[in-house]
Coordinates of C-alpha atoms in Angstrom, one line a residue:
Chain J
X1 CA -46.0 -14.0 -32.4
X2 CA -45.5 -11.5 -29.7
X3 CA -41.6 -9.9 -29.7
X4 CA -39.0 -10.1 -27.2
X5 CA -39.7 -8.3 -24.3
X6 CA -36.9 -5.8 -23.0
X7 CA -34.0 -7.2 -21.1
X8 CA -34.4 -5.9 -17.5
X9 CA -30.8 -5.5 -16.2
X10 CA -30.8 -6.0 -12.5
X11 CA -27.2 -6.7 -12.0
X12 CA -25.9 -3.0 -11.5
X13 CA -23.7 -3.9 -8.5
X14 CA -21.6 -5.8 -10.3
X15 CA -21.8 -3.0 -13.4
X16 CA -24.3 -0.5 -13.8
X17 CA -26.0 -0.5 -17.1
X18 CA -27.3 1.6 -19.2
X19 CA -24.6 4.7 -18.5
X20 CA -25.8 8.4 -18.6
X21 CA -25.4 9.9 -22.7
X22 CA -23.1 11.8 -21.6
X23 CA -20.7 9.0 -20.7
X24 CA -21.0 7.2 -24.0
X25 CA -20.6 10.6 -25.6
X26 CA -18.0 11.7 -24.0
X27 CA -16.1 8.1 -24.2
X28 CA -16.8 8.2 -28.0
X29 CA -15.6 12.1 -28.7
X30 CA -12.6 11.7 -26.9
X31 CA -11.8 8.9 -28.7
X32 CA -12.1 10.4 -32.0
X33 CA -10.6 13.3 -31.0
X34 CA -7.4 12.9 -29.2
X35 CA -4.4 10.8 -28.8
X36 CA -5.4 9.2 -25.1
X37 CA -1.9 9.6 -24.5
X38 CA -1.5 12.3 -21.4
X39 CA 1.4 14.0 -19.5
X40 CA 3.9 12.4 -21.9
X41 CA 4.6 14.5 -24.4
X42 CA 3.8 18.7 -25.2
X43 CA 2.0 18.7 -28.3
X44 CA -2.2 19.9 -27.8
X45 CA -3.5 16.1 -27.8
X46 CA -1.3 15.5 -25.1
X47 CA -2.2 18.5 -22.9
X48 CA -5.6 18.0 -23.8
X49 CA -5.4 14.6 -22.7
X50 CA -4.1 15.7 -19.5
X51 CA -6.8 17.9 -18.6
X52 CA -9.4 15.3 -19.0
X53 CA -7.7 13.7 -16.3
X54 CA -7.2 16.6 -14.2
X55 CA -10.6 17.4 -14.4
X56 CA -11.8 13.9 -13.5
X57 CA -9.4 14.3 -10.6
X58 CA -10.7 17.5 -9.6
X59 CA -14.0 16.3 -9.5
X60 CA -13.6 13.4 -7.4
X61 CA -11.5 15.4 -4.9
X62 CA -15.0 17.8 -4.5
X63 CA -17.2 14.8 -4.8
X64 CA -15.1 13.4 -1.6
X65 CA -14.3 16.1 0.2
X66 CA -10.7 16.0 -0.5
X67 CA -8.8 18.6 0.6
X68 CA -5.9 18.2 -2.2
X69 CA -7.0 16.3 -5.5
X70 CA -3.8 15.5 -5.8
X71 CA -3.9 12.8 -3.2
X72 CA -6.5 10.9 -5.5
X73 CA -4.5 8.2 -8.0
X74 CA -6.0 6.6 -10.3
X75 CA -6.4 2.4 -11.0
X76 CA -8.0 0.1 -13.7
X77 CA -10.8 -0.6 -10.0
X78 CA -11.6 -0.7 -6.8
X79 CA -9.4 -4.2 -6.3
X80 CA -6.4 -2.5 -7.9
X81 CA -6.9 0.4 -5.8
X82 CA -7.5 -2.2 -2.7
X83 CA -4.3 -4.2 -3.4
X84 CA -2.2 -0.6 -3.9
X85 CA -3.7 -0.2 -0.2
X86 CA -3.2 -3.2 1.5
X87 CA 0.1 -4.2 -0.1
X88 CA 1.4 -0.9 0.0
X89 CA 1.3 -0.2 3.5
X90 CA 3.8 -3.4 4.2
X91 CA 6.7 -2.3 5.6
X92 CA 5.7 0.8 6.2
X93 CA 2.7 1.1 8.4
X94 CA 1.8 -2.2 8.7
X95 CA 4.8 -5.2 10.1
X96 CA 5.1 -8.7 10.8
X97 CA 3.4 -9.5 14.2
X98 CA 0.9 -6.3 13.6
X99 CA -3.0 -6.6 13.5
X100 CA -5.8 -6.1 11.2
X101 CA -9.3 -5.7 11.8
X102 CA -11.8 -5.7 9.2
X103 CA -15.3 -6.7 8.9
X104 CA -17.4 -10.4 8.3
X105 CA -19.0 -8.6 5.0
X106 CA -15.3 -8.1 3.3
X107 CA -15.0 -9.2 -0.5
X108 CA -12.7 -10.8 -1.6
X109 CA -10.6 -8.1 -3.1
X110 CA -9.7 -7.4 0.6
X111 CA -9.8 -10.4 1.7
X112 CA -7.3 -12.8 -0.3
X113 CA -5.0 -9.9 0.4
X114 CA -4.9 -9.7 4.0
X115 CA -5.4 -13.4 4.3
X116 CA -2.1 -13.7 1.8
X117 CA -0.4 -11.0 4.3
X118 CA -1.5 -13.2 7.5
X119 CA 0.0 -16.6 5.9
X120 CA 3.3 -14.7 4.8
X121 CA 3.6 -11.6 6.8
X122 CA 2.4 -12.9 10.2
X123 CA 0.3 -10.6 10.1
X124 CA -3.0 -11.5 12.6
X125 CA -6.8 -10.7 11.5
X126 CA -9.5 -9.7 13.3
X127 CA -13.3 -9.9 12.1
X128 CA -16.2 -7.8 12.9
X129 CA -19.1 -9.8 13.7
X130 CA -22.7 -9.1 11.9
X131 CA -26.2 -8.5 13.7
X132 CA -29.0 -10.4 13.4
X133 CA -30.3 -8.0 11.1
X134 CA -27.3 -8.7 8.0
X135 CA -25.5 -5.2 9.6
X136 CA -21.8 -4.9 10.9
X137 CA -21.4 -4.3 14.5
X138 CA -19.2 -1.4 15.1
X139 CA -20.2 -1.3 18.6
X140 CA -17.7 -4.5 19.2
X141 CA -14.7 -2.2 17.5
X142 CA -13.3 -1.4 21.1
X143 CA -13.1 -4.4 21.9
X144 CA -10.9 -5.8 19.1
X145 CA -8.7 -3.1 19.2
X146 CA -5.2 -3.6 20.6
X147 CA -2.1 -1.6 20.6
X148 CA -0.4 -3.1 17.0
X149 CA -4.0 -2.7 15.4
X150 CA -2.3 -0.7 12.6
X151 CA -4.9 -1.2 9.9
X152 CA -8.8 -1.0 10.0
X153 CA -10.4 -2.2 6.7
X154 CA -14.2 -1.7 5.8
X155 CA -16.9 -2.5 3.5
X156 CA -18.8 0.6 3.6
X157 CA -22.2 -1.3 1.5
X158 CA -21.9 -5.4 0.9
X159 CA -22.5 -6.3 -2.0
X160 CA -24.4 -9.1 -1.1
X161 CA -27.2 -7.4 1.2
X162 CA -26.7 -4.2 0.7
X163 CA -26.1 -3.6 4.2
X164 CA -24.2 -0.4 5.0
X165 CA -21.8 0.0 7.7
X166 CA -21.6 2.8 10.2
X167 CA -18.4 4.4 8.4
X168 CA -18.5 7.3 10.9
X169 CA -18.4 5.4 13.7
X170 CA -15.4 3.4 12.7
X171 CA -13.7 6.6 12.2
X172 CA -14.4 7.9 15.2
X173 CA -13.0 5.0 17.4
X174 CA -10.3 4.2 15.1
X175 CA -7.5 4.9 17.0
X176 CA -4.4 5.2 15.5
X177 CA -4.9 2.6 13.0
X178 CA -4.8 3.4 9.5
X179 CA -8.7 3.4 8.7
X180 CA -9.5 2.3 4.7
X181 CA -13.0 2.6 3.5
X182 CA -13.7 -0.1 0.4
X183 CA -16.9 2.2 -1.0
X184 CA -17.1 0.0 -4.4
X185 CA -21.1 -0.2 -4.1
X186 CA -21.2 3.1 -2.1
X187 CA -19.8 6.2 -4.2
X188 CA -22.4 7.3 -5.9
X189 CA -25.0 6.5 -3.6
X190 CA -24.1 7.3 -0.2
X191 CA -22.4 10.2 0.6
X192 CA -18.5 9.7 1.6
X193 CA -16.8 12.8 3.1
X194 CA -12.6 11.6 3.6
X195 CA -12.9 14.3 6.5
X196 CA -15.2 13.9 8.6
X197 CA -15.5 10.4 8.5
X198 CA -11.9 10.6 9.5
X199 CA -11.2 7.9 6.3
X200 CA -7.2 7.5 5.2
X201 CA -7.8 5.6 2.2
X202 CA -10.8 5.8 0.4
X203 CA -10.8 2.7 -2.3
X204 CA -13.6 3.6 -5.2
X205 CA -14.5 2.4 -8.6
X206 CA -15.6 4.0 -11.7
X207 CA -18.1 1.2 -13.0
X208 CA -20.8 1.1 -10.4
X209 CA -22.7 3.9 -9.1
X210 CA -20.0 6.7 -10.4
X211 CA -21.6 5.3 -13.5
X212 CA -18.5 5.3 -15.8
X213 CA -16.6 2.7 -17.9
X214 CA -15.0 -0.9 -16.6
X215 CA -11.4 0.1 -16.2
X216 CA -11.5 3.0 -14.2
X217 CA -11.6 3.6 -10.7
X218 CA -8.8 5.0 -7.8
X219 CA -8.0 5.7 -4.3
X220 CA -7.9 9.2 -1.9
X221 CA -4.9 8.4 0.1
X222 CA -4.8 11.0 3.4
X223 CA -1.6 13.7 3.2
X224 CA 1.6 12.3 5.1
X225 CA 0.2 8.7 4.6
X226 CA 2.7 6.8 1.9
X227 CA 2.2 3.7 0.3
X228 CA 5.1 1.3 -1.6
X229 CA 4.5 1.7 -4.8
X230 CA 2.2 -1.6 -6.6
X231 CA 3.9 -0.7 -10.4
X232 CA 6.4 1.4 -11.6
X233 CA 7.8 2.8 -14.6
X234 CA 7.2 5.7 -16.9
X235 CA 5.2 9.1 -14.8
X236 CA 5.8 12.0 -17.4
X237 CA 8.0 13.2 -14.5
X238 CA 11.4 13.3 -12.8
X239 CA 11.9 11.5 -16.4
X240 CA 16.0 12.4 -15.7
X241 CA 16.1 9.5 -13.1
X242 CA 15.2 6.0 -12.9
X243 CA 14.1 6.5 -9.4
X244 CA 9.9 6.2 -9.0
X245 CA 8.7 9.8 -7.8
X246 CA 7.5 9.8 -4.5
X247 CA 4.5 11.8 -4.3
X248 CA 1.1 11.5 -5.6
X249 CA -0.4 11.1 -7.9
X250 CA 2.5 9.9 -9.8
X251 CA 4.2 7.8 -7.5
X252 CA 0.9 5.2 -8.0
X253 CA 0.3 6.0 -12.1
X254 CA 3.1 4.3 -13.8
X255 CA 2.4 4.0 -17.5
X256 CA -0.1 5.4 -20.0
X257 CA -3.3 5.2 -17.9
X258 CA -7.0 4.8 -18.9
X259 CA -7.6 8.1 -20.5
X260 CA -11.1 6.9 -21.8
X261 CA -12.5 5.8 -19.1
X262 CA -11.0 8.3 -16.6
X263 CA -12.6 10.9 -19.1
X264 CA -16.4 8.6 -19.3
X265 CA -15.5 8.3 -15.6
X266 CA -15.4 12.3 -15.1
X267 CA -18.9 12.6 -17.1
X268 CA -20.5 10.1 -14.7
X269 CA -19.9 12.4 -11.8
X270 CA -21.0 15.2 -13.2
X271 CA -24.2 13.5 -14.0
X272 CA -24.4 11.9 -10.2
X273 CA -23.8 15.8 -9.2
X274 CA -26.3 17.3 -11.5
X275 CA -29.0 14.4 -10.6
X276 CA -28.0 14.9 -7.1
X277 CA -27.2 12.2 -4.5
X278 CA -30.2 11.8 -2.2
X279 CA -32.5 11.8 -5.5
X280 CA -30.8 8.8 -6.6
X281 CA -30.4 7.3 -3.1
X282 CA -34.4 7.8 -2.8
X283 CA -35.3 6.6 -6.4
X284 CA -33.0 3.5 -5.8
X285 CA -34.4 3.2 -2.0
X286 CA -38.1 2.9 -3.6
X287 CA -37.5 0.4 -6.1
X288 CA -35.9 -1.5 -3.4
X289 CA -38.7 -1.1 -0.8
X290 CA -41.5 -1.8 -3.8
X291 CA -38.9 -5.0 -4.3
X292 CA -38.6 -6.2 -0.6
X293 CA -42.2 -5.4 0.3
X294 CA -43.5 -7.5 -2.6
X295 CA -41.2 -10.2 -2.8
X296 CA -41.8 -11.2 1.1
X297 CA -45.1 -12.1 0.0
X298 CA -43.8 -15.2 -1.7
X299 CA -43.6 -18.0 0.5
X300 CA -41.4 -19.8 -1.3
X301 CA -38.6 -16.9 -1.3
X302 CA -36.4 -16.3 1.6
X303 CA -34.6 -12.9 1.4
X304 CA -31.4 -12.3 3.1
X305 CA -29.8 -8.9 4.8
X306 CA -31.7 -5.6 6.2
X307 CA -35.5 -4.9 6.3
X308 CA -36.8 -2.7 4.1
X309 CA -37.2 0.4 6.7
X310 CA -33.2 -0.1 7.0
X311 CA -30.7 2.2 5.8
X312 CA -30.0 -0.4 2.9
X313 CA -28.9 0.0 -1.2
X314 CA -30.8 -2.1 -3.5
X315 CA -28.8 -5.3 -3.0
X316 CA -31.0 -7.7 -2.4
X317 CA -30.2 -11.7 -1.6
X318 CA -32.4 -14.9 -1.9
X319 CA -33.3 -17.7 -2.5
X320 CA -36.4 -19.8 -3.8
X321 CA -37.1 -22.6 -2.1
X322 CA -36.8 -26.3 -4.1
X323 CA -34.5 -24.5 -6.8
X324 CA -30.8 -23.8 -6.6
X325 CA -29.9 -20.4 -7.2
X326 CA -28.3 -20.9 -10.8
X327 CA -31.4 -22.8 -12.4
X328 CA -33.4 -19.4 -10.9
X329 CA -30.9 -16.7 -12.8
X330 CA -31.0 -19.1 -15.7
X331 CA -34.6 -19.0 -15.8
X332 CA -34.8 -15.0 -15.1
X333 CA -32.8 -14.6 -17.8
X334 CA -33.8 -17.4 -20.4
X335 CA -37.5 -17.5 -19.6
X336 CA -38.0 -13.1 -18.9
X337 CA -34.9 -11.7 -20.1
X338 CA -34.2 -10.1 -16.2
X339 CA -30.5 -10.2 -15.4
X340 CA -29.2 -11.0 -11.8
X341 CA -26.4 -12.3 -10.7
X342 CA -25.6 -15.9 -8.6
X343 CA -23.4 -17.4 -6.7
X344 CA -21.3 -16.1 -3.8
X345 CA -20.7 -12.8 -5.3
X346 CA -17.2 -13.1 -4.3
X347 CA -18.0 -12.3 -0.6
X348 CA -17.6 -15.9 0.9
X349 CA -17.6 -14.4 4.5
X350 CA -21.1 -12.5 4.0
X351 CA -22.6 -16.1 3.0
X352 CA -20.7 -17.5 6.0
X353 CA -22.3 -15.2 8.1
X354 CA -26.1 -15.8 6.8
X355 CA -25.6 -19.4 6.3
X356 CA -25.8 -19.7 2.7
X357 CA -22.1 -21.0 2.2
X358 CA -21.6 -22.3 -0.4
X359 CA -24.6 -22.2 -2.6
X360 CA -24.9 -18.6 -2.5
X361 CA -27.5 -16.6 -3.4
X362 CA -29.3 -14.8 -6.2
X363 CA -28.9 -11.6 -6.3
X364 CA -30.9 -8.2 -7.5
X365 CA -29.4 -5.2 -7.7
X366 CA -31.3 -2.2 -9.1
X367 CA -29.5 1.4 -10.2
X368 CA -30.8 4.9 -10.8
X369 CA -32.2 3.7 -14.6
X370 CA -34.3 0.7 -13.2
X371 CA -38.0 1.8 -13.0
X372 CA -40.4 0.2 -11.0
X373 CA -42.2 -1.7 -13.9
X374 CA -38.7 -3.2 -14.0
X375 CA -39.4 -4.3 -10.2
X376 CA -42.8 -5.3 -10.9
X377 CA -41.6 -7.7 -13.5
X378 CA -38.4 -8.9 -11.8
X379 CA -41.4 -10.0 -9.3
X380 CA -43.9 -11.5 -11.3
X381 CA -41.0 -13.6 -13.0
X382 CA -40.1 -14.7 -9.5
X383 CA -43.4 -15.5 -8.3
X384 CA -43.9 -17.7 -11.4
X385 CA -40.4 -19.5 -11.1
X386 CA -41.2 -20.8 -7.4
X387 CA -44.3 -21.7 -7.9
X388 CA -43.4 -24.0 -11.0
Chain Z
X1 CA -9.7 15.7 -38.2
X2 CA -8.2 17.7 -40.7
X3 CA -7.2 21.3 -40.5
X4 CA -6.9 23.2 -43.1
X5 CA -4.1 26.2 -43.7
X6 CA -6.7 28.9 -42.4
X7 CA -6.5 26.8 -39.3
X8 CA -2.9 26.9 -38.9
X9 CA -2.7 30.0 -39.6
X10 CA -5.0 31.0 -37.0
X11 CA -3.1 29.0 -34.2
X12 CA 0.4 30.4 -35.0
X13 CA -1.3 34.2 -34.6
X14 CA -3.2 33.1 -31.3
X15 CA 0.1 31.2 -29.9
X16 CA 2.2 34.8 -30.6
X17 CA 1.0 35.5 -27.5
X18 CA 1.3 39.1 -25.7
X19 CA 3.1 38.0 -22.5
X20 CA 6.2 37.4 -24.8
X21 CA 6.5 41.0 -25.5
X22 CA 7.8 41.4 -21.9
X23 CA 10.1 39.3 -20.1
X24 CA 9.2 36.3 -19.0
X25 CA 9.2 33.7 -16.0
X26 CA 8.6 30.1 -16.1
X27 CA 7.8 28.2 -13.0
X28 CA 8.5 24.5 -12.7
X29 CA 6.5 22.3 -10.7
X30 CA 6.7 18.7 -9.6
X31 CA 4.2 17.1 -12.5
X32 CA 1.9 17.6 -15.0
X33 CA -0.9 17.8 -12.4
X34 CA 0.3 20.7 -10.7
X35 CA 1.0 22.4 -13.6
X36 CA -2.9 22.3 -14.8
X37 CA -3.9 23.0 -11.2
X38 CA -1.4 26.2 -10.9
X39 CA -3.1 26.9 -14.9
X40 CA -6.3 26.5 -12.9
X41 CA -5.7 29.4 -10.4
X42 CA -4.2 31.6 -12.5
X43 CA -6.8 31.6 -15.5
X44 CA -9.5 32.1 -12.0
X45 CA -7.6 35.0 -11.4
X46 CA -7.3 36.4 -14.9
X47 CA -3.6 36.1 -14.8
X48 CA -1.7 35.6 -18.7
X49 CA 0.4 32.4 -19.1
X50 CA 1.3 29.7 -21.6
X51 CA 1.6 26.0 -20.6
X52 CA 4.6 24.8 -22.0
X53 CA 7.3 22.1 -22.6
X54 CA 9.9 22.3 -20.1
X55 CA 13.2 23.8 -21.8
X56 CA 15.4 21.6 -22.7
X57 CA 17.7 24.6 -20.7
X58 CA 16.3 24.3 -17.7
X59 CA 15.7 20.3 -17.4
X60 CA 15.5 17.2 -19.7
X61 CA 12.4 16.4 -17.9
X62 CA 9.6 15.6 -20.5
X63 CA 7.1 17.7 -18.5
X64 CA 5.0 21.0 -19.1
X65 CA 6.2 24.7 -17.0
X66 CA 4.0 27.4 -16.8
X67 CA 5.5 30.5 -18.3
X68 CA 3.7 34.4 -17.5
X69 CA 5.2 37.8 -17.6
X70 CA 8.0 38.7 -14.5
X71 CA 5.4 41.6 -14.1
X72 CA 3.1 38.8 -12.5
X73 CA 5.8 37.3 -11.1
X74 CA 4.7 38.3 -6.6
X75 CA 1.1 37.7 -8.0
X76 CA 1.6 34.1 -9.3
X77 CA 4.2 33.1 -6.2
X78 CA 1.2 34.2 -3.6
X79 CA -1.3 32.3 -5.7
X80 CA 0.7 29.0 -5.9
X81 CA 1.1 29.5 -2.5
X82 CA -2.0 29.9 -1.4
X83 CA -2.8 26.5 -3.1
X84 CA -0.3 24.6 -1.6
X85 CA 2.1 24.4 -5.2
X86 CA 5.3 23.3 -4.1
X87 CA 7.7 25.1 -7.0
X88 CA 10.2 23.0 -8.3
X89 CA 12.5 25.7 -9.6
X90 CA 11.4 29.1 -11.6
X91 CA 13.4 30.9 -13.9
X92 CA 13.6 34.1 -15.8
X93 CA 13.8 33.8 -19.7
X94 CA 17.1 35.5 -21.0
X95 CA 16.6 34.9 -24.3
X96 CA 14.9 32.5 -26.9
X97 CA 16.9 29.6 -25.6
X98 CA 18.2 31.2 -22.5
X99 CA 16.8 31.1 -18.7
X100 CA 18.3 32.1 -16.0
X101 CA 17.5 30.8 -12.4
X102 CA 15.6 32.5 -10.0
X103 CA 17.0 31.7 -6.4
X104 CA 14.7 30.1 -3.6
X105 CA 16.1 33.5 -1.4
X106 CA 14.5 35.5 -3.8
X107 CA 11.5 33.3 -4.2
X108 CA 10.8 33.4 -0.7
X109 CA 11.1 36.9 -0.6
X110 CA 8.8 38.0 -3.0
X111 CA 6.1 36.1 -1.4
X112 CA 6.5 37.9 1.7
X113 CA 7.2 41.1 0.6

């Protein structure tokens, strides 16, 4: 009897899996060291606690090219951190009869927002189209632009096709519209610089790429930019009134945050620094062309979003002809023990756009720790599925 | 985690630290995150301090100050400054439970002078 082969996990967009050593160790010393409970009180585990944090902070502020890490907060993910955004700028940036643009590849973490702020704000929405090719088209910004456009939101990579948008380019011609990056499959990956790419609110997660645990992610909000508060409560600070402090971080960190994951959050970018950027973006770019190169060989599989000589991440959608896309990641992960993910991918306008509403799609997503016998299986296990 | 007495004993001598043989200034700032980052600059630039809980004299805020010799005092204004630390108040330590406020006039002046 032959054993088990290895799970392959090929869902890393939605989580990346396995995390660097030095994220589980870090996770599991600080949480046999220390009380978790930061800024609160004075004793050593409490200062101690609040260093981790600071640190993490610190080295998200360098990783961005923030000029102040204190204008990064903290949330539990990037659709917290979204929601803070998007929410937080009513009534102060963004009023009834005011306009939106954002882009066809949204998820929905920006999208039920908005759409909830068009049906009781009046607020009105505009949608950038996508090419041919599965990318957003920038080049039509201009023209959607008016003079209440107050808010610009963008997908920096889908998470269905791994298409990446032209972030810069946004910037540039964003007027004076607030511009707010969503870079949840992005950071980590791509490189993000707040300045240059003129960005005022930079919404990231701490489970994907950054490689840390569920529950941690944040925002960079730009200086002078203010958003209404999504919680309040206890900050450590200004504890004499019962007023919510008005600058960052604290204004957005009510209550006893995720010290763990903040501090597995803070090992993850030091190992993303250390590896390096571009080596990941090139190891993740070849297991993605190996992928895309191979996979078009099989008649019966139609992928979806960028070519292979694209600037793409390695999300890639399809489907295999004759099957519906939940018997084929039921099979993958029954039959070969390869884990994708299927569905919509909570991204109903990206399927609107390629025409695979509502089915979906199956998706692969590979991360730094795939290999490309990983690939080469993930392909054999597809060729055998549409061909039975 | 358990220390033992030789541990204890250890931290009560480190914590005696020398800055308290001079006078002293704590500075207040707006959280705990500007306090690390002002601890940040200072131990960069080799400058004494303690971080610690905000006297109960000076606020009822559950926060951390920063307290340093008055001899650093122009040093540490520049350096916050420099970073961009907005200083919530700073005071100059009378006695063990006594602190007396230093005026922004005076603040301001040091920093220039």
């Amino acid at each position: 009897m032959s054993a088990k082969p290895a799970p392959i996990y090929a869902d890393n967009a939605a989580t990346s899996f396995p995390k660097p050593r030095e994220v589980i160790d870090t996770v599991s010393s600080v949480l046999g060291s220390m009380s978790l409970s930061p800024g609160r009180s004075a004793h050593q585990y409490s200062l101690e606690c609040s260093r981790l944090i600071f640190d993490t902070r610190e080295a998200l502020a360098d990783f961005f090219n923030c000029p102040d890490s204190s204008r990064i907060a903290f949330t539990c993910n990037v659709t917290e951190a979204l929601n803070v955004g998007i929410f937080g700028l009513l009534g102060r940036v963004l009023h009834p009869g005011d306009h939106v643009i954002t882009t066809a590849l949204e998820h929905n973490s920006v999208m039920r927002p908005l759409r909830y702020l068009e049906k009781t704000s009046g607020i009105s929405i505009s949608i950038l189209p996508v090419s041919g090719d599965g990318e957003v088209m920038v080049s039509e910004l201009p023209r959607l632009m008016r003079d209440n456009t107050r808010l610009i939101v963008a997908n920096h990579v889908s998470n269905v096709t791994g298409a990446v948008a032209d972030i810069e380019a946004i910037g540039r011609n964003k007027g004076n519209a607030v511009f707010m990056v969503d870079a949840a499959q992005s950071a980590g990956v791509f490189p993000i610089d707040v300045v240059s790419m003129n960005i005022d609110m930079l919404a990231f997660t701490g489970h994907k790429s950054l490689l840390g645990p569920t529950g941690s992610g944040g925002f960079y909000l730009r200086q002078g930019l203010s958003l209404r508060p999504l919680k309040m409560g206890g900050t450590g600070s200004n504890s004499e009134t019962e007023i919510q402090p008005d600058f960052m971080p604290d204004c957005h960190e009510a209550g006893t945050p995720n010290t763990l994951g903040i501090a597995g959050l803070g090992a993850g970018v030091g190992f993303v620094n250390r590896t390096g950027l571009a080596a990941i973006r090139e190891h993740e770019q070849r297991l993605c062309r190996l992928f895309l190169e191979s996979v078009g060989q099989i008649k019966e599989i139609l992928v979806f979003g960028p070519a292979a000589d694209r600037e793409r991440a390695a999300v890639i959608s399809l489907r295999v002809k004759g099957k519906s896309e939940s018997e084929v990641a039921q099979s993958l992960d029954r039959d070969f023990h390869i884990m994708v993910r299927a569905g919509l991918h909570c991204a109903p306008g990206a399927h609107r756009t390629m025409g695979t509403f509502a089915d979906g799609t199956v998706r692969f997503s590979f991360g730094f720790f795939n290999t490309e016998a990983d690939v080469t299986a993930c392909l054999t296990a597809l060729e055998i599925i549409s061909k039975n | 985690m358990s220390h033992g007495p030789g541990d204890n004993q250890q931290k009560l001598i480190t914590m005696w630290s020398p800055i308290q043989q001079t006078p002293t200034c704590v500075v207040i700032l707006f959280s705990i995150h500007f306090v690390l980052k002002a601890e940040k600059f200072l131990k960069r630039n080799g400058i004494s301090h303690d971080v610690i809980p905000v006297p109960r004299e000076i606020s009822s805020d559950c926060g951390m100050a920063v307290e340093f010799s008055c001899l650093e005092k122009e040093r540490v204004l520049e350096l916050l400054a420099s970073a961009d630390l907005r200083i919530a108040g700073l005071y100059r330590r009378d006695g063990k439970n006594s602190f007396k406020p230093i005026s922004a006039e005076q603040i301001t002046a040091n920093v220039v002078n």
